[in-house]
Amino acid sequence: MPSEVALDELRLRLREVSDLSAASSVLHWDQTTFMPVGGALSRSRQLALLGRLSHERATDPELGVLLDRLMPYAESLPSDHNDRALIEVAQRDFDLAIRVPAEFSERAAEHMSTTYAAWVKARPCNDFAAVLEPLETMLALSREYCGFFPNSGHLADPLIDAADHGMTVTRIRPVFAELRKGLISLLGQISNSEQVDDGPIRNHFPAAQQAKFSNTVIRALGYDFERGRSDPTAHPFMTRFAHGDVRITTRTNKLFLGEHLFVTIHEAGHALYEQGTRADDDGTPLGGGTSSGMHESQSRLWENIVARSPEFWSYWYPQLQAAFPEQLRNVKLDEFYNAINRVEPSLIRTDADEVTYNLHVMLRFELELDLLEGKLSIADLPSAWHERYLADLGVMAPDDRDGVLQDVHWYAGFIGGAFQGYTLGNIIGAQLFDAALRDTPDIYAQIGLGDYEPLHGWLRKHIYRIGRRRTPDQLIADVTGGPLNAKPLLNRLQAKFST
Ligand code: ZN
């Protein structure tokens, strides 16, 4: 069969693209963990070279010819055949890569890196004026990117699709609107009841003991340290170099117990997804998470639904007390549980609780759309930001530092496509967990015994091993029988927090 040879060549070419991008990831991981400052200049040059080589391989016209030759073979196969999935996903990646001219990508990357450097200086000085013009150029670049996909419904759809394939403004808007309404009403109820005291987790908690405890926890959840490791960094992330090497990074606050453990579990949730993909998919575009929202569904499911549940802590709390006897000896389980689940409207997205977090995200998503649609100018962005915070969260930052300058996203990437994935993740995570509970009703009882295999095994089978064979929409439909839906998340939060 001639396609056998062509298929081998396809796998070889895809593996080279994958290896080049993994090599970039290793350099990036090193840059953000152990690299001395003196390495910065040569490191950005090395990363730029690898990025260029990887882009050249991914857009090689011969790869396009090969895919054209293989497509009739793919179409002759049943829809769930492995070769068919591989060829179709490779074709989609190729189409996306060739649509955007290399000249544009280089110009955009250059602008992003200079704007990022300007933002690093501007934020501590509360100096929005210093990034105003670069941000206007960023908005123009974002529109230019969208222009390479002229048949999209909404201007922002190509940016959204790049992160969350298949999702569109038309699909997301009504789901977010329903969630926003429900969350604002829930927040109103919570604000009217007695405030929870999080004093018990504000104390001195030595970093080494925090790390030891969180590593014990994520090992129990199923994170495989033989195929991964955890290291400190400023802005935590998960990174995959291969099926056998999926690393996480985390950070520690010695004065607050509610940070390190949950950040670590969050990143471990991303890593469980990657470690749970099929070994034989490694080096192909099938081996990896299917979208940013689906990835976030896994990190948030483990972080919030599992690790902020009473069952989880009925098992772990005695061990946590043993790790921090002086600090926690006189803190009862329910006091600790309430402290880690305290809800309070705040200014900073990354510090937000389960209830208010999505309000932070959704207002950014709406501001992005207003900017792209031309309804809002960059000059008016700071005041629009404050207005939305006041309307949705009832709080207003005293300055731009904790306002519009707070997140790196718009200063280091396109305006659009970067935020919706966080809230999609929370929505999808709740949908998937409900589906897992329907199939395996004793999941919570097992969590209470410190046994995560029933849940982990379910996720491995229904989500992780599928890799990119299914789009986010298809996966949600396969598993839940319905479309994207905010109700499971709202019901879960209402049940947990309304008094
Ligand atoms: Zn995440």
XYZ file of C-alpha atoms and ligand atoms in Angstrom, residues 266-267 270 295-296 299-300 422, ligand 1:
9
model
C -3.651 22.985 39.769
C -0.476 22.388 37.760
C -2.680 19.849 33.879
C -6.834 21.657 29.873
C -8.066 24.178 32.396
C -6.505 21.692 36.569
C -9.615 23.256 38.105
C -10.082 29.936 32.086
Zn -4.097 26.370 34.430
